[in-house]
Amino acid sequence: MRRRFIGGVALVGGAVGLLSGCTAVDLPLAGVRVGANGAPYALLRPCGDEDYRTPGLDGSIGEGPVTTGWLVKKTKLSGDADFPLFSPPAAWGARHRGTQRLLPKHHYTLSFGHYVTGDSYNGIVTFTAADLDALTSGQVWADGRAMSLRDFEELAEDSC
């Protein structure tokens, strides 16, 4: 009986290990910057010409519910994208929720996904209004830090 239990635990542990290898990897393929007009902008950089899906922006206070942002349900988008953070391209048909501007005390996540067997990834960046306020002209917030636009482009390309 004990041997059967240990064998069952080992089998379940092995299955969990295999399944966890199938999850998408988070990569620094998304960033945010402040435009010349002072408005925040989103930057999405999928790998090469790969399609991506469901870009979105979630804003919340702590572990609370999402209170601001937008979501796109499209699953066949392609190409790099640069756009005002709260105004994704009209063709994407974004569904907006809450206030459409940066809010104090909120934590934001901008993301998109590319999901295929064995090569799945999420482009993701997390930030606050204070992170963007601290950027100097020409800087991008990505991978938890400020960097030049050129460094962001290189980071995204090297991550693929």
XYZ file of C-alpha atoms in Angstrom:
160
model
C 0.000 0.000 0.000
C 2.738 2.487 0.970
C 4.711 1.653 -2.196
C 1.619 2.289 -4.339
C 1.069 5.681 -2.613
C 4.693 6.764 -3.180
C 4.481 5.658 -6.814
C 1.274 7.647 -7.250
C 2.862 10.755 -5.742
C 5.855 10.401 -8.068
C 3.552 9.987 -11.082
C 1.515 13.069 -10.178
C 4.715 15.068 -9.530
C 6.098 14.063 -12.933
C 2.847 15.010 -14.673
C 2.825 18.410 -12.983
C 6.431 18.954 -14.093
C 5.546 18.123 -17.686
C 2.488 20.355 -17.683
C 4.318 23.264 -16.125
C 6.787 23.142 -19.043
C 3.897 24.046 -21.331
C 3.203 27.446 -19.825
C 3.984 30.630 -21.673
C 7.189 32.453 -20.744
C 6.941 36.138 -19.765
C 9.285 38.216 -21.936
C 10.088 41.976 -21.896
C 8.370 42.595 -25.248
C 6.096 45.362 -23.989
C 7.049 48.792 -22.740
C 5.582 52.191 -21.970
C 6.916 55.662 -22.629
C 5.757 59.262 -22.343
C 5.173 61.091 -25.630
C 6.175 64.661 -26.455
C 2.585 65.638 -25.583
C 3.000 64.197 -22.054
C 0.619 61.294 -22.717
C 1.630 57.694 -21.946
C 2.221 55.371 -24.920
C 2.242 51.579 -25.225
C 4.913 49.715 -27.191
C 4.347 46.082 -28.211
C 7.134 44.097 -29.882
C 6.162 40.534 -30.837
C 8.976 38.259 -32.001
C 9.633 38.712 -35.721
C 6.488 38.454 -37.810
C 4.695 36.187 -35.332
C 1.056 36.905 -34.676
C -0.176 37.704 -31.195
C -3.457 37.871 -29.339
C -5.487 39.495 -26.622
C -3.484 42.605 -25.793
C -4.738 44.361 -22.710
C -4.107 46.865 -19.971
C -5.163 46.177 -16.393
C -4.961 48.731 -13.589
C -5.743 48.013 -9.965
C -4.825 48.992 -6.439
C -2.846 46.224 -4.767
C -4.525 42.845 -5.096
C -7.910 44.501 -5.666
C -10.090 44.152 -8.742
C -9.179 45.688 -12.088
C -10.680 49.186 -12.110
C -9.170 50.715 -15.249
C -7.797 49.627 -18.601
C -8.957 47.800 -21.682
C -9.055 44.349 -23.270
C -8.913 43.155 -26.861
C -10.307 39.730 -27.741
C -8.710 39.467 -31.205
C -6.423 36.500 -31.718
C -4.669 37.303 -35.009
C -2.824 40.598 -34.615
C 0.621 41.157 -36.083
C 3.433 43.677 -36.251
C 4.925 46.119 -33.788
C 2.459 48.530 -32.210
C 2.953 52.013 -30.709
C -0.172 53.858 -29.561
C -1.529 56.058 -26.777
C -1.789 53.796 -23.729
C -5.524 54.245 -23.254
C -6.391 54.346 -26.982
C -5.449 51.064 -28.650
C -5.958 50.954 -32.438
C -9.667 51.270 -33.301
C -9.480 48.171 -35.547
C -8.730 46.088 -32.463
C -12.193 46.753 -31.007
C -10.964 47.215 -27.438
C -13.423 47.037 -24.570
C -12.627 49.805 -22.095
C -13.312 49.692 -18.376
C -13.133 52.410 -15.780
C -11.226 55.680 -15.976
C -9.014 55.953 -19.056
C -6.006 57.737 -17.591
C -3.171 56.912 -15.204
C -4.354 56.880 -11.631
C -2.273 57.301 -8.467
C -1.717 54.203 -6.300
C -2.611 51.939 -9.236
C -0.373 49.181 -10.541
C -0.685 48.516 -14.267
C 0.065 45.512 -16.444
C 0.277 45.852 -20.227
C 0.461 42.507 -21.976
C -0.159 40.404 -25.066
C 0.299 36.737 -25.845
C 1.651 34.409 -28.508
C 0.501 30.850 -27.915
C 1.683 27.862 -29.922
C 2.785 24.443 -28.785
C 6.295 24.598 -27.374
C 6.945 28.262 -28.226
C 4.442 30.312 -26.229
C 5.224 33.649 -24.650
C 3.631 36.712 -23.109
C 4.920 40.204 -23.791
C 4.471 41.996 -20.493
C 5.381 45.123 -18.547
C 4.211 46.228 -15.107
C 4.405 49.841 -13.965
C 2.896 52.690 -11.971
C 2.197 56.324 -12.782
C 5.253 57.183 -10.646
C 7.442 54.965 -12.875
C 6.344 56.953 -15.916
C 6.701 60.302 -14.119
C 10.354 59.441 -13.429
C 11.175 58.824 -17.114
C 13.273 61.390 -18.930
C 12.727 62.316 -22.567
C 13.261 59.338 -24.871
C 13.132 56.702 -22.129
C 10.982 53.578 -22.015
C 9.856 51.647 -18.936
C 10.294 47.908 -19.529
C 11.588 44.911 -17.614
C 11.111 46.765 -14.306
C 13.413 49.686 -15.180
C 13.924 52.805 -17.278
C 16.016 52.525 -20.461
C 16.525 54.227 -23.792
C 14.237 53.356 -26.692
C 17.223 51.760 -28.438
C 17.965 49.606 -25.378
C 14.312 48.535 -25.253
C 14.351 47.542 -28.937
C 17.545 45.524 -28.379
C 16.139 43.910 -25.217
C 12.984 42.868 -27.042
C 14.920 41.510 -30.028
C 17.385 39.608 -27.824
C 14.495 38.134 -25.799
C 13.144 36.419 -28.879
